[in-house]
Short mmCIF file of C-alpha atoms in Angstrom, two decimals:
data_model
loop_
_atom_site.label_atom_id
_atom_site.label_comp_id
_atom_site.label_asym_id
_atom_site.label_seq_id
_atom_site.Cartn_x
_atom_site.Cartn_y
_atom_site.Cartn_z
CA MET N 1 -0.03 0.10 -0.47
CA ARG N 2 2.80 2.55 0.79
CA ARG N 3 4.37 2.16 -2.77
CA LEU N 4 0.86 3.09 -4.50
CA PRO N 5 2.20 7.04 -4.59
CA ILE N 6 5.47 6.09 -5.30
CA VAL N 7 3.75 4.08 -8.38
CA LEU N 8 1.60 6.80 -9.49
CA LEU N 9 4.24 9.60 -9.53
CA LEU N 10 6.47 7.61 -11.56
CA ALA N 11 3.82 7.00 -14.44
CA MET N 12 3.41 10.71 -14.33
CA LEU N 13 6.32 11.72 -14.93
CA VAL N 14 6.62 9.14 -17.54
CA ALA N 15 3.42 10.90 -18.93
CA GLY N 16 4.99 14.33 -18.29
CA CYS N 17 2.39 15.02 -15.95
CA GLY N 18 5.03 17.88 -13.24
CA SER N 19 7.87 17.24 -15.28
CA PRO N 20 9.95 20.59 -15.36
CA ALA N 21 9.38 22.76 -18.97
CA ALA N 22 12.54 22.45 -21.83
CA PRO N 23 14.64 25.43 -20.99
CA GLY N 24 14.50 28.42 -22.49
CA SER N 25 17.28 30.15 -24.54
CA PRO N 26 18.30 33.95 -24.11
CA THR N 27 20.37 33.71 -27.20
CA LEU N 28 17.43 32.56 -29.63
CA ASP N 29 15.12 35.18 -27.85
CA ARG N 30 17.46 38.28 -28.62
CA VAL N 31 17.74 36.65 -32.20
CA ALA N 32 14.43 36.42 -32.86
CA SER N 33 13.58 39.98 -30.95
CA SER N 34 16.36 41.93 -32.81
CA HIS N 35 16.15 39.48 -35.88
CA VAL N 36 19.88 40.12 -36.20
CA LEU N 37 22.88 37.23 -35.44
CA ARG N 38 26.05 38.60 -34.41
CA VAL N 39 28.79 36.57 -35.66
CA CYS N 40 32.56 36.77 -34.46
CA SER N 41 35.48 35.71 -37.24
CA THR N 42 38.89 36.87 -38.06
CA GLY N 43 38.39 37.28 -41.49
CA ASP N 44 41.73 36.28 -42.41
CA TYR N 45 41.46 32.39 -42.43
CA ARG N 46 40.84 31.51 -46.14
CA PRO N 47 39.00 30.26 -47.15
CA LEU N 48 37.35 29.94 -44.46
CA THR N 49 36.72 33.39 -43.40
CA ALA N 50 37.86 36.61 -45.27
CA LEU N 51 37.44 40.26 -44.67
CA ALA N 52 38.17 42.31 -47.39
CA ALA N 53 39.73 46.51 -47.30
CA ASP N 54 36.09 47.66 -48.85
CA GLY N 55 34.48 45.93 -45.29
CA THR N 56 33.15 42.55 -47.10
CA TRP N 57 33.31 39.16 -45.60
CA SER N 58 33.66 36.33 -47.50
CA GLY N 59 34.23 32.69 -47.06
CA ILE N 60 32.72 29.10 -46.06
CA ASP N 61 32.17 29.34 -42.89
CA VAL N 62 30.45 33.78 -43.71
CA ASP N 63 27.88 32.33 -46.09
CA MET N 64 27.57 28.99 -43.62
CA ALA N 65 26.90 32.09 -40.74
CA ARG N 66 24.46 33.33 -43.21
CA ASP N 67 22.46 30.25 -43.72
CA LEU N 68 22.30 29.69 -39.76
CA ALA N 69 21.01 33.19 -39.67
CA ALA N 70 18.58 32.71 -42.36
CA GLU N 71 17.49 29.24 -40.91
CA LEU N 72 16.47 31.71 -37.75
CA GLY N 73 14.47 33.99 -39.79
CA ALA N 74 18.00 36.78 -39.30
CA ARG N 75 20.46 38.31 -41.16
CA ALA N 76 24.16 37.52 -40.03
CA GLU N 77 25.81 40.38 -38.27
CA LEU N 78 29.41 39.81 -38.92
CA VAL N 79 32.06 41.53 -35.77
CA ARG N 80 35.34 41.64 -36.42
CA THR N 81 37.45 39.89 -33.73
CA THR N 82 41.26 38.53 -33.46
CA TRP N 83 42.65 35.28 -32.62
CA ALA N 84 43.94 36.37 -29.28
CA THR N 85 40.25 38.27 -28.32
CA LEU N 86 38.24 35.74 -29.62
CA LEU N 87 37.12 34.02 -26.53
CA ASP N 88 36.79 36.73 -24.65
CA ASP N 89 34.87 38.01 -27.04
CA VAL N 90 32.63 35.33 -27.39
CA VAL N 91 32.34 35.14 -23.04
CA ALA N 92 31.45 38.83 -22.86
CA GLY N 93 28.24 38.59 -25.43
CA ARG N 94 30.15 40.79 -27.80
CA CYS N 95 28.81 37.91 -30.37
CA ASP N 96 26.46 35.01 -30.30
CA ILE N 97 28.21 32.62 -32.31
CA ALA N 98 31.82 32.61 -33.27
CA VAL N 99 33.26 31.09 -37.06
CA GLY N 100 35.74 30.86 -38.93
CA GLY N 101 38.77 28.13 -38.50
CA VAL N 102 38.24 28.09 -34.52
CA SER N 103 40.08 24.99 -33.43
CA VAL N 104 38.76 22.87 -30.44
CA THR N 105 40.65 23.96 -27.82
CA PRO N 106 40.82 22.77 -23.84
CA ASP N 107 41.10 26.24 -22.86
CA ARG N 108 38.62 27.40 -25.32
CA ALA N 109 35.52 24.72 -24.34
CA GLU N 110 36.87 25.50 -20.56
CA ARG N 111 34.97 28.94 -21.22
CA ALA N 112 32.76 28.00 -23.95
CA VAL N 113 30.92 25.53 -25.82
CA PHE N 114 31.94 24.35 -29.11
CA THR N 115 29.42 22.67 -30.97
CA GLU N 116 29.32 19.52 -32.67
CA PRO N 117 33.23 19.40 -35.39
CA TYR N 118 32.46 20.32 -38.86
CA LEU N 119 36.32 19.80 -40.44
CA ARG N 120 38.77 17.13 -39.25
CA ASP N 121 42.43 18.45 -40.23
CA GLY N 122 45.64 19.44 -38.59
CA LYS N 123 48.87 21.60 -38.98
CA THR N 124 51.27 21.38 -41.90
CA PRO N 125 54.02 23.40 -42.98
CA ILE N 126 53.49 25.24 -46.42
CA ALA N 127 56.94 27.00 -48.31
CA ARG N 128 58.09 28.09 -50.82
CA CYS N 129 57.97 25.21 -53.93
CA PRO N 130 61.29 24.69 -54.12
CA ASP N 131 61.94 24.54 -50.57
CA VAL N 132 59.42 22.12 -50.02
CA ALA N 133 61.47 18.39 -49.56
CA ARG N 134 63.93 20.57 -46.64
CA TYR N 135 60.67 20.74 -44.03
CA GLY N 136 59.00 17.75 -44.26
CA THR N 137 59.51 16.82 -40.72
CA VAL N 138 59.71 18.59 -37.13
CA ALA N 139 63.53 17.50 -37.36
CA ASP N 140 63.66 19.76 -40.78
CA ILE N 141 62.04 22.57 -39.60
CA ASP N 142 63.44 22.60 -35.87
CA ARG N 143 66.53 23.60 -36.93
CA PRO N 144 68.76 27.11 -36.23
CA GLY N 145 68.68 29.50 -39.05
CA VAL N 146 64.98 28.39 -40.07
CA ARG N 147 62.66 31.20 -39.92
CA VAL N 148 59.02 29.45 -39.19
CA VAL N 149 56.10 32.97 -39.73
CA VAL N 150 53.34 32.92 -37.13
CA ASN N 151 50.14 35.14 -36.50
CA PRO N 152 50.35 35.56 -32.74
CA GLY N 153 46.66 34.41 -30.41
CA GLY N 154 46.06 31.57 -32.07
CA THR N 155 46.50 27.80 -32.28
CA ASN N 156 49.46 28.02 -35.23
CA GLU N 157 51.54 30.17 -32.89
CA ARG N 158 50.97 27.98 -30.01
CA PHE N 159 52.02 25.06 -31.88
CA ALA N 160 55.25 26.90 -33.16
CA ARG N 161 56.45 27.97 -30.22
CA GLU N 162 55.82 24.23 -28.14
CA THR N 163 57.25 22.70 -31.05
CA PHE N 164 60.40 24.78 -32.35
CA THR N 165 62.87 25.14 -29.71
CA ARG N 166 65.51 25.67 -32.30
CA ALA N 167 64.32 27.18 -34.98
CA THR N 168 63.31 31.53 -35.21
CA ILE N 169 60.22 32.15 -34.63
CA VAL N 170 58.85 35.47 -36.83
CA ASP N 171 56.10 37.04 -35.78
CA HIS N 172 53.50 38.71 -37.74
CA PRO N 173 50.36 40.28 -36.44
CA ASP N 174 48.49 40.02 -40.02
CA ASN N 175 47.37 36.49 -41.09
CA SER N 176 45.44 38.23 -44.33
CA THR N 177 48.87 38.51 -45.36
CA ILE N 178 51.76 36.57 -43.82
CA PHE N 179 51.89 33.98 -46.72
CA ASP N 180 54.17 37.48 -48.22
CA GLU N 181 56.58 37.08 -46.03
CA ILE N 182 57.63 33.61 -47.29
CA VAL N 183 56.96 34.63 -50.92
CA ALA N 184 59.25 37.63 -50.31
CA GLY N 185 61.81 35.24 -48.54
CA ARG N 186 61.39 37.35 -44.94
CA ALA N 187 60.60 33.36 -43.48
CA ASP N 188 61.16 29.95 -44.21
CA LEU N 189 58.10 28.59 -43.89
CA MET N 190 54.64 28.31 -42.01
CA VAL N 191 52.54 25.55 -40.17
CA THR N 192 48.90 26.23 -40.54
CA ASP N 193 45.91 23.72 -40.84
CA ALA N 194 46.66 21.71 -43.89
CA ILE N 195 43.13 23.55 -45.60
CA GLU N 196 44.70 26.93 -45.27
CA THR N 197 47.71 25.41 -47.17
CA ARG N 198 45.91 23.78 -49.86
CA TRP N 199 44.36 27.13 -50.43
CA GLN N 200 47.24 29.42 -50.04
CA ALA N 201 48.86 27.15 -52.44
CA ALA N 202 46.71 27.14 -54.90
CA GLN N 203 46.37 30.72 -55.01
CA ASN N 204 49.94 31.28 -56.08
CA PRO N 205 50.75 28.19 -58.09
CA GLY N 206 54.09 26.88 -58.45
CA VAL N 207 55.02 30.40 -55.89
CA LEU N 208 53.66 28.60 -52.51
CA CYS N 209 53.19 24.60 -52.16
CA ALA N 210 51.63 22.78 -49.37
CA VAL N 211 54.62 20.27 -47.77
CA HIS N 212 52.10 17.34 -47.24
CA PRO N 213 49.01 18.23 -46.11
CA ASP N 214 47.42 14.87 -46.27
CA ALA N 215 49.90 13.57 -43.46
CA PRO N 216 49.83 16.38 -41.07
CA PHE N 217 51.80 16.66 -38.22
CA THR N 218 49.06 16.91 -35.45
CA ALA N 219 44.91 15.63 -35.95
CA SER N 220 42.70 18.68 -34.67
CA GLU N 221 38.66 19.40 -35.43
CA LYS N 222 36.77 22.78 -36.27
CA ALA N 223 33.82 23.67 -34.95
CA TYR N 224 31.62 26.56 -34.01
CA LEU N 225 31.98 28.43 -30.59
CA THR N 226 28.97 29.42 -28.41
CA PRO N 227 28.55 30.87 -25.07
CA ALA N 228 28.68 29.16 -21.96
CA GLY N 229 25.07 28.44 -20.32
CA ASP N 230 22.80 28.13 -23.12
CA PRO N 231 22.75 24.07 -23.82
CA SER N 232 19.25 25.51 -26.17
CA PHE N 233 21.21 27.65 -28.57
CA THR N 234 23.85 25.39 -29.24
CA GLU N 235 21.84 22.55 -29.42
CA ARG N 236 19.63 24.51 -31.74
CA VAL N 237 23.36 25.25 -33.78
CA ASN N 238 24.27 21.44 -33.96
CA THR N 239 20.29 20.76 -35.14
CA TRP N 240 21.10 23.30 -38.52
CA LEU N 241 25.01 21.93 -38.75
CA ARG N 242 23.91 18.31 -39.05
CA GLY N 243 21.49 19.27 -42.02
CA ALA N 244 23.98 21.33 -43.63
CA ARG N 245 25.98 18.32 -43.55
CA THR N 246 23.89 16.06 -45.08
CA ASP N 247 21.44 17.51 -47.75
CA GLY N 248 24.58 19.03 -49.95
CA THR N 249 24.56 22.83 -48.03
CA TRP N 250 28.36 22.44 -46.99
CA ASP N 251 29.01 20.87 -50.55
CA ARG N 252 27.50 23.80 -52.20
CA LEU N 253 28.96 26.52 -49.94
CA ALA N 254 32.42 25.00 -50.13
CA ARG N 255 32.74 24.58 -53.83
CA PRO N 256 32.83 28.09 -55.03
CA TRP N 257 36.43 28.27 -52.59
CA LEU N 258 37.74 24.30 -52.41
CA GLY N 259 36.67 23.11 -55.78
#
């Protein structure tokens, strides 16, 4: 007899009676009211994101963000950030989502929430084409006199400083022009994600060449970064992302950039 109330209570919970409502999403509420999705991006990571001198944004992830915004009944408002400040901008609420080649890292995951990964890649060198055979391994690169150029604040710089102790690390603040340093001979190579080395090699045929992009030094994942504390928004983005990866949206938007 004493068990009957418990059984009745369990039945009510299974039926949904008295169960707590699903949590709301302050981000989705704000987007719905403003019809604006604020998107942080660096604008310097082709082919995923690019910001031209006239203020025009382009790239695979820019187009993907616009598709997400349309899915939410809004327009995408691009907010320029840097690799050094991207995480802080998301945490501070300066944007609703960050896109554009954001690598999944523990420090970012501690303060914000990644979506499901949409790209798997890794760090590999890019150098002047005549020098490709010289930089095939970490040991080949990590020698006195070898100049490795890095853009401060991101995973490329972190990888270089943690991996190369004898080579010279050359800082260059603008990732949009960093490859010009290699072309001009002011640096010997850069180590970045394979997708970027392929893109830059295609834009500079016979000048810049990707070094074994199919067998990078590391394995990493790219995802979009969303604010902590809003799981409903993250899951809404994941639902859209899964659809875009399976219904041909990603392929259609990537094709003009990747061929």
